Coordinates of C-alpha atoms in Angstrom, one line a residue:
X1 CA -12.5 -7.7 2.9
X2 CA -12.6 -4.4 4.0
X3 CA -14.0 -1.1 2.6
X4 CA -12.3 1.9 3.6
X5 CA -13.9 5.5 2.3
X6 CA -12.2 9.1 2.3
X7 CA -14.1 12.3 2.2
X8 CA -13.6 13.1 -0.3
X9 CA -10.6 11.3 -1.4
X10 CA -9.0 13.1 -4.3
X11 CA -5.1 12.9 -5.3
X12 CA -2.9 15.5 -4.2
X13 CA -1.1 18.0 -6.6
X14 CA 2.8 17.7 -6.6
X15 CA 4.3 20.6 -4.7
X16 CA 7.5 21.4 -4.7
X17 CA 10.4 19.9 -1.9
X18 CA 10.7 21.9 0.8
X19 CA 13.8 21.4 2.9
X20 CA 14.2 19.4 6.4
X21 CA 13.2 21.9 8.8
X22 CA 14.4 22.8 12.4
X23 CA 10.9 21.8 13.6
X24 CA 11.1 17.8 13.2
X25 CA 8.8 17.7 10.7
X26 CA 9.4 15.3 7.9
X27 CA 9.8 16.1 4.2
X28 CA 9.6 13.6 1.5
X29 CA 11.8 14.9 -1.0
X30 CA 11.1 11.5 -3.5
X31 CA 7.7 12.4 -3.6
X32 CA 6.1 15.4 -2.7
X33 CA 2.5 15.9 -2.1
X34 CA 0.3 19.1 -0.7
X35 CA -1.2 18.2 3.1
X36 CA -5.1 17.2 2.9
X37 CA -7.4 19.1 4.5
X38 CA -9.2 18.4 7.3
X39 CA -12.5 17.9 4.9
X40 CA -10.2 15.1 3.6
X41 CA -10.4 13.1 7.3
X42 CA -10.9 9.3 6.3
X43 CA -13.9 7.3 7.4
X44 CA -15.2 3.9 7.1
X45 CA -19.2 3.0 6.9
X46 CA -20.1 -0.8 7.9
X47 CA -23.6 0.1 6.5
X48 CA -25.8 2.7 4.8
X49 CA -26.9 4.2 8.5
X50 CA -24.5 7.4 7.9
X51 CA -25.0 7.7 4.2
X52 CA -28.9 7.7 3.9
X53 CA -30.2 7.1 7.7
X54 CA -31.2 3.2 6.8
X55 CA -29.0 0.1 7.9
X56 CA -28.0 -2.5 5.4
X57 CA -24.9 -3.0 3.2
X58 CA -23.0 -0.4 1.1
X59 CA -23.3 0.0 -2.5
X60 CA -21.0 2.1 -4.4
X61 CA -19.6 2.5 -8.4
X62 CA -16.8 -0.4 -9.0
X63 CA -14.5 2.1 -11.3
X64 CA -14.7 4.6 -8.1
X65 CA -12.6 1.5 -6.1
X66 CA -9.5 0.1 -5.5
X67 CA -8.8 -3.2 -4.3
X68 CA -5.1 -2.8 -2.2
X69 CA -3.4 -5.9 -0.4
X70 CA -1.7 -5.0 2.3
X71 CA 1.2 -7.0 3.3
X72 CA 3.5 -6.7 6.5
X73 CA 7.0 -7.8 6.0
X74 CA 8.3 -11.0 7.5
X75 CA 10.3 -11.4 9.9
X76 CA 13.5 -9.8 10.6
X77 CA 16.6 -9.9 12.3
X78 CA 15.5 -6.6 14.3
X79 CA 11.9 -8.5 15.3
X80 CA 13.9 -10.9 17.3
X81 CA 16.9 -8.9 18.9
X82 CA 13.9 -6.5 19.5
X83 CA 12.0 -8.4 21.6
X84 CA 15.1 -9.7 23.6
X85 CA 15.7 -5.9 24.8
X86 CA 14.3 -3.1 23.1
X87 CA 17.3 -1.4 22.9
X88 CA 18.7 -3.8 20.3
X89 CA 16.8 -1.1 18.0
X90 CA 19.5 1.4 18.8
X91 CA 22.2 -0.8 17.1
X92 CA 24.1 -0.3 14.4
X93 CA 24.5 -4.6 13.5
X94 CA 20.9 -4.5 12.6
X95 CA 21.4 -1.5 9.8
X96 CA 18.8 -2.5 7.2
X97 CA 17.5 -5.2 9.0
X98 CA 17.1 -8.5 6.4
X99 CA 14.8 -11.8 6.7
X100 CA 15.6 -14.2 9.2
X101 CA 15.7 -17.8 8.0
X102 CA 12.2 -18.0 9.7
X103 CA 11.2 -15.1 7.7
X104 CA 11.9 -16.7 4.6
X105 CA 9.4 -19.7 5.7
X106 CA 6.7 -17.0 6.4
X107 CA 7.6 -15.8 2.8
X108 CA 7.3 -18.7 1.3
X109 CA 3.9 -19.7 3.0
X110 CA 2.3 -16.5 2.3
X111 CA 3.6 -17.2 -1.7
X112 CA 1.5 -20.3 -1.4
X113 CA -1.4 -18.6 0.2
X114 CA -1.6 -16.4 -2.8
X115 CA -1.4 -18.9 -5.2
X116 CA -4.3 -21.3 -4.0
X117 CA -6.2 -17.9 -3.5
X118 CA -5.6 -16.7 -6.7
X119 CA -4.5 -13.2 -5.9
X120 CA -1.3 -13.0 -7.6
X121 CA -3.5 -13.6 -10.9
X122 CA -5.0 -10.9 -10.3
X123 CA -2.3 -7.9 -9.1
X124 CA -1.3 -5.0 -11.5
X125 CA 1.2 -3.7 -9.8
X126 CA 3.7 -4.3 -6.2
X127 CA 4.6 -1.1 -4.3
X128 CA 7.0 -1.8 -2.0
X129 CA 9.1 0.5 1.1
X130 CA 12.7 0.2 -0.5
X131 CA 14.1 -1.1 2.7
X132 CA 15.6 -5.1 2.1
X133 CA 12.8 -6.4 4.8
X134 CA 10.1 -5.4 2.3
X135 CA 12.1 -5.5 -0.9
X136 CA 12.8 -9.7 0.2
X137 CA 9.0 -9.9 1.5
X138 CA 8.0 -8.7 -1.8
X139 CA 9.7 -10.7 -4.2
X140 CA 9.5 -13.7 -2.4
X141 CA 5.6 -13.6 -2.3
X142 CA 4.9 -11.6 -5.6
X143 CA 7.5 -12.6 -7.7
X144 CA 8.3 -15.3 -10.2
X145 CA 9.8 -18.3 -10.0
X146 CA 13.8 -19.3 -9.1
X147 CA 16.2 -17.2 -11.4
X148 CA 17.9 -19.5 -14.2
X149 CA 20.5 -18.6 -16.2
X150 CA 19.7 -18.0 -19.6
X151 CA 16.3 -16.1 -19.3
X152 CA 16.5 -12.9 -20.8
X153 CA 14.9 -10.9 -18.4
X154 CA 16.6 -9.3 -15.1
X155 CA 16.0 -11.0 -11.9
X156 CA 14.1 -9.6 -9.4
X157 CA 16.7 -10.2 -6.8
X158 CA 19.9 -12.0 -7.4
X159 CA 21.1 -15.1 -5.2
X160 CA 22.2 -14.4 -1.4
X161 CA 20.9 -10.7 -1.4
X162 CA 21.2 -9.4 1.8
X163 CA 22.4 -12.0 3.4
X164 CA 19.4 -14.2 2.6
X165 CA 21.2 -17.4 1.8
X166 CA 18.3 -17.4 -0.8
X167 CA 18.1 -18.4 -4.6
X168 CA 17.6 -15.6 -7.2
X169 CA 14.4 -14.7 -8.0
X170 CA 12.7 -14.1 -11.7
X171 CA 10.7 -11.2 -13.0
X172 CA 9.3 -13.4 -15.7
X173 CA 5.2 -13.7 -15.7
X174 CA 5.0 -11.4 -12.4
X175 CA 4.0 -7.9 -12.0
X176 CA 5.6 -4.7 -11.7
X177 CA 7.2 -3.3 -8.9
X178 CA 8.2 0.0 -7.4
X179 CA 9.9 1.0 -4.7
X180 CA 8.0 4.5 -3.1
X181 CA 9.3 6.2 0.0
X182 CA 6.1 7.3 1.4
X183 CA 5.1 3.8 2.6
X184 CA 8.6 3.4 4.6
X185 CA 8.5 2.5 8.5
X186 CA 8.9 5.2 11.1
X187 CA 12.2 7.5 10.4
X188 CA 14.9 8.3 12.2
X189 CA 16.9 6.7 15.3
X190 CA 16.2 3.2 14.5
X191 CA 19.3 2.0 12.3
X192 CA 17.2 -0.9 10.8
X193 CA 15.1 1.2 9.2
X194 CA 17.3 3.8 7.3
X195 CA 18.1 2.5 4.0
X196 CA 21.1 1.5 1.8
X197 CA 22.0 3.7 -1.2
X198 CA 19.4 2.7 -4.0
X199 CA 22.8 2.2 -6.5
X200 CA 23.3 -0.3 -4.2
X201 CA 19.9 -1.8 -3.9
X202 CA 19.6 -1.5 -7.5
X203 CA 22.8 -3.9 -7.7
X204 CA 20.5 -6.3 -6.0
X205 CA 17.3 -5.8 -6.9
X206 CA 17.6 -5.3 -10.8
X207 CA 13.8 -5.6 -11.4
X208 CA 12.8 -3.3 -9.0
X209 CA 11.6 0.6 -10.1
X210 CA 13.3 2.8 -7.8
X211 CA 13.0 5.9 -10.4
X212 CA 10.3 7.4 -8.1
X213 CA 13.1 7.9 -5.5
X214 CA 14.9 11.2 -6.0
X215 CA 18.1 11.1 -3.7
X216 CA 20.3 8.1 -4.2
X217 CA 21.6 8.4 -0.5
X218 CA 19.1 8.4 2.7
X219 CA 18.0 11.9 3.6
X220 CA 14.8 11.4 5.0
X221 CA 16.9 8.9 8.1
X222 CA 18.0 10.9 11.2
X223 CA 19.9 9.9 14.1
X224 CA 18.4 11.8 16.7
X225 CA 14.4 12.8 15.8
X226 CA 12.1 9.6 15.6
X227 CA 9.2 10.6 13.2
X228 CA 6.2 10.8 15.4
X229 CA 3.0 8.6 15.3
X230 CA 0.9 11.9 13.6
X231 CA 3.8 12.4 11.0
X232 CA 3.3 8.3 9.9
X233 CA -0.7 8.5 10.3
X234 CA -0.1 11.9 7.6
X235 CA 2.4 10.2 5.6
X236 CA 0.0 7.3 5.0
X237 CA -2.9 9.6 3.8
X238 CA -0.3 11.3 1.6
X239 CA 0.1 7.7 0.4
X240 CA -3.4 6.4 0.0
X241 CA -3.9 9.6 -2.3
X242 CA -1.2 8.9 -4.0
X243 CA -2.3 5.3 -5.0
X244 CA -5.5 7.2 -6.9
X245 CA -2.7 9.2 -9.4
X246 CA -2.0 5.1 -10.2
X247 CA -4.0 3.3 -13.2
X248 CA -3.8 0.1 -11.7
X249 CA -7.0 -1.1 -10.1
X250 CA -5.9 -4.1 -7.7
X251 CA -2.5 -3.4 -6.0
X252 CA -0.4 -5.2 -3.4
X253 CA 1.9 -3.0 -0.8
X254 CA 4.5 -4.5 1.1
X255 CA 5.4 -2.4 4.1
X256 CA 6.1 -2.0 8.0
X257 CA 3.7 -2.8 10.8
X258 CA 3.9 1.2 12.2
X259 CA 3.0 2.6 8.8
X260 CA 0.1 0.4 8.5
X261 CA -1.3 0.3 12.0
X262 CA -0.9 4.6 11.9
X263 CA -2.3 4.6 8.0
X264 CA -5.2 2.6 8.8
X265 CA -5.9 3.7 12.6
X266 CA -8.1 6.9 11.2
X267 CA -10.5 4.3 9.6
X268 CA -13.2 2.6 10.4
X269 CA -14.9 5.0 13.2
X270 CA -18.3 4.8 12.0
X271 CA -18.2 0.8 11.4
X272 CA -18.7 -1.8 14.2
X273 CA -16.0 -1.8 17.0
X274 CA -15.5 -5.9 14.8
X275 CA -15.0 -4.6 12.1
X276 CA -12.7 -1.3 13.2
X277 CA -10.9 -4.2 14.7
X278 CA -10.5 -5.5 11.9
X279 CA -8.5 -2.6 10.0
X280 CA -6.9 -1.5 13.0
X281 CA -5.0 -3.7 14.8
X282 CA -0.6 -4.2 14.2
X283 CA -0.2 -6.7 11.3
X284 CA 1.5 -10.3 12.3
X285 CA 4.5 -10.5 10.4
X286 CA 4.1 -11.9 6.4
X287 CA 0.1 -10.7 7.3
X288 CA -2.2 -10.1 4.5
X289 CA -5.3 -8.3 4.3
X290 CA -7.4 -7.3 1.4
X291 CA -9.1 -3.8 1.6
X292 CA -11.3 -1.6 -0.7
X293 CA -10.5 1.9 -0.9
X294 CA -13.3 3.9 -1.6
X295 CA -13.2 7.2 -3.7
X296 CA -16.1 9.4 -2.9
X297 CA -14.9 12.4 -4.6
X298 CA -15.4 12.3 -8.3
X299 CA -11.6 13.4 -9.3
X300 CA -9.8 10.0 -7.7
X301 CA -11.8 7.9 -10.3
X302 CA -11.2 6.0 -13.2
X303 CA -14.0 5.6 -16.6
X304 CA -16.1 2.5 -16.1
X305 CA -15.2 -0.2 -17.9
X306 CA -17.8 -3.1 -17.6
X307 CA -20.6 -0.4 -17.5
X308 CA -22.9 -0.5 -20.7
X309 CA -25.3 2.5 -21.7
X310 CA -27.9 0.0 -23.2
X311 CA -30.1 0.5 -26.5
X312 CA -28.2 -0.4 -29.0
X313 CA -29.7 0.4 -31.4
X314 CA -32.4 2.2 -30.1
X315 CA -36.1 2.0 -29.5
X316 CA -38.9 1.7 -27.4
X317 CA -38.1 0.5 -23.4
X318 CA -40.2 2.9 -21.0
X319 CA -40.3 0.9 -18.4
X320 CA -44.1 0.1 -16.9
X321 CA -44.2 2.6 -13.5
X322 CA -42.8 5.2 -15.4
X323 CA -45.3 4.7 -18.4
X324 CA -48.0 4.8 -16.4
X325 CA -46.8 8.1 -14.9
X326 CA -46.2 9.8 -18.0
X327 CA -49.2 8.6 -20.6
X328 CA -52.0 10.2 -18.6
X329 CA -50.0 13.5 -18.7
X330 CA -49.7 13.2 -22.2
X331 CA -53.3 12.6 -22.8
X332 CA -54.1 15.5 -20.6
X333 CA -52.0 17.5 -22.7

């Protein structure tokens, strides 16, 4: 597991939408966020050498962390056209590109994986891109079992969504989930990743939370600017601070391989070139990997929770060294 530190990392206030400008910048008008500073740059210590000049492990508070599993969807219909000729991306049959039937294997061996490992016991919450890649990936590996009629609880997906071939899924006994722009894959040009209407998606994917999504049509899509590589990399900080505004402690996001590789690409400068390797290569399709996000600010954080002041009830626990400091000063006195 890797642990990946801001400085400081602190959420960002909401600001209000600004327009699309005539500059090809990117705005995010589902969720809008103030731009970091460049005191905000992201940086990743394999040991103590930056932090106090020794080497050895890293120690740091447990309520100033986050434990995030990052997941890659599986694959899809644009993967493999894609790879044939790269201008398959530029077609309009791959619109909202869905799972392959090979993508619903990796789904369902990545469910597994989770299971035996115990992680789904232990995720609060599933933030997914709302794109039907991710939305399938996610459900598929976080959600609950097969959809039978009868339960009183909206599925998570209903049978064949997408063109999936695929049973409904449950919501009962998983986690929530909700759908958040900022984590989508790059924008613009690429018809498989601009997105349905979310009435539509909602249709689909009852169980979902898309209420964090302001425009029900795609606005942020373009058909002639690709976002750029800098625009993701910002887009993913504006993300990662985000996740702080979130009580949850141990989440899993299901996204794209260019927002991950261009999120995580500013970490891990200070670590070993392994363990930059590590965080910083593409993601495998259905890939997991388990990070730490590190908040080293003090506003990020959450109250500890397994901490314990100690004497209760009170009385006498000086410890030794520090007795022995203080009872000759007192007889001096």
């Amino acid at each position: 597991m890797s642990i990946l530190y801001n400085t400081p990392l602190m959420p960002f206030l909401p600001s209000p939408t600004p327009p699309l400008s005539s500059n090809n910048n990117f705005a995010y008008p589902s969720i809008s966020f103030s731009h970091p500073s460049s005191s905000s740059s992201p940086r990743c210590f394999s040991s103590l050498s930056e932090m106090d000049g020794t080497v050895g492990q890293c120690l740091y508070p447990l309520h100033r962390t986050k434990t995030i599993h990052l997941v890659r969807h599986a694959q899809g219909i644009h993967n493999v056209e894609g790879e044939k000729d790269n201008n398959a991306y530029l077609s309009e049959e791959l619109f909202d590109a869905h799972l392959t039937p090979l993508g619903w294997r990796q789904v369902d061996n990545l469910r597994k994986h989770v299971y035996e490992c115990g992680v789904n016991k232990k995720i609060e919450l599933v933030i997914v891109s709302p794109l039907l890649r991710t939305m399938q990936t996610a459900v598929g590996v976080f959600g609950g079992e097969r959809y039978m009629d009868g339960i009183n609880v909206p599925p998570l997906m209903v049978e064949n969504a997408g063109k999936s071939n695929h049973p409904a899924i449950s919501s009962l006994h998983s986690p929530p989930f909700i759908a958040v722009e900022l984590c989508r894959e790059h924008l613009g040009v690429h018809p498989c990743d601009r997105r349905r209407s979310i009435s539509e998606y909602r249709s689909i994917f009852p169980a979902i939370d898309f209420s964090l999504i302001e425009s029900d049509e795609d606005v942020l899509w373009r058909v002639d600017v690709r976002e750029k590589d800098d625009e993701v990399a910002a887009r993913g900080q504006k993300f990662l601070n985000w996740l702080w505004t979130r009580k949850e402690k141990e989440i899993a996001v299901v996204s794209h391989s260019g927002f991950l590789y261009h999120t995580l690409r500013g970490f891990g400068n200070d670590c070993d070139p392994s363990v930059k390797s590590e965080i910083c290569t593409h993601f495998a399709n259905c890939e997991l990997r388990s990070v730490v996000l590190v908040d080293r600010g003090m506003i990020g954080s959450d109250p500890a929770t397994t901490n314990y002041p100690g004497k209760k009830p009170q009385g006498l626990g000086l410890p030794s060294d520090v007795a022995e400091e203080i009872q000759p000063q007192k007889r001096e006195s």
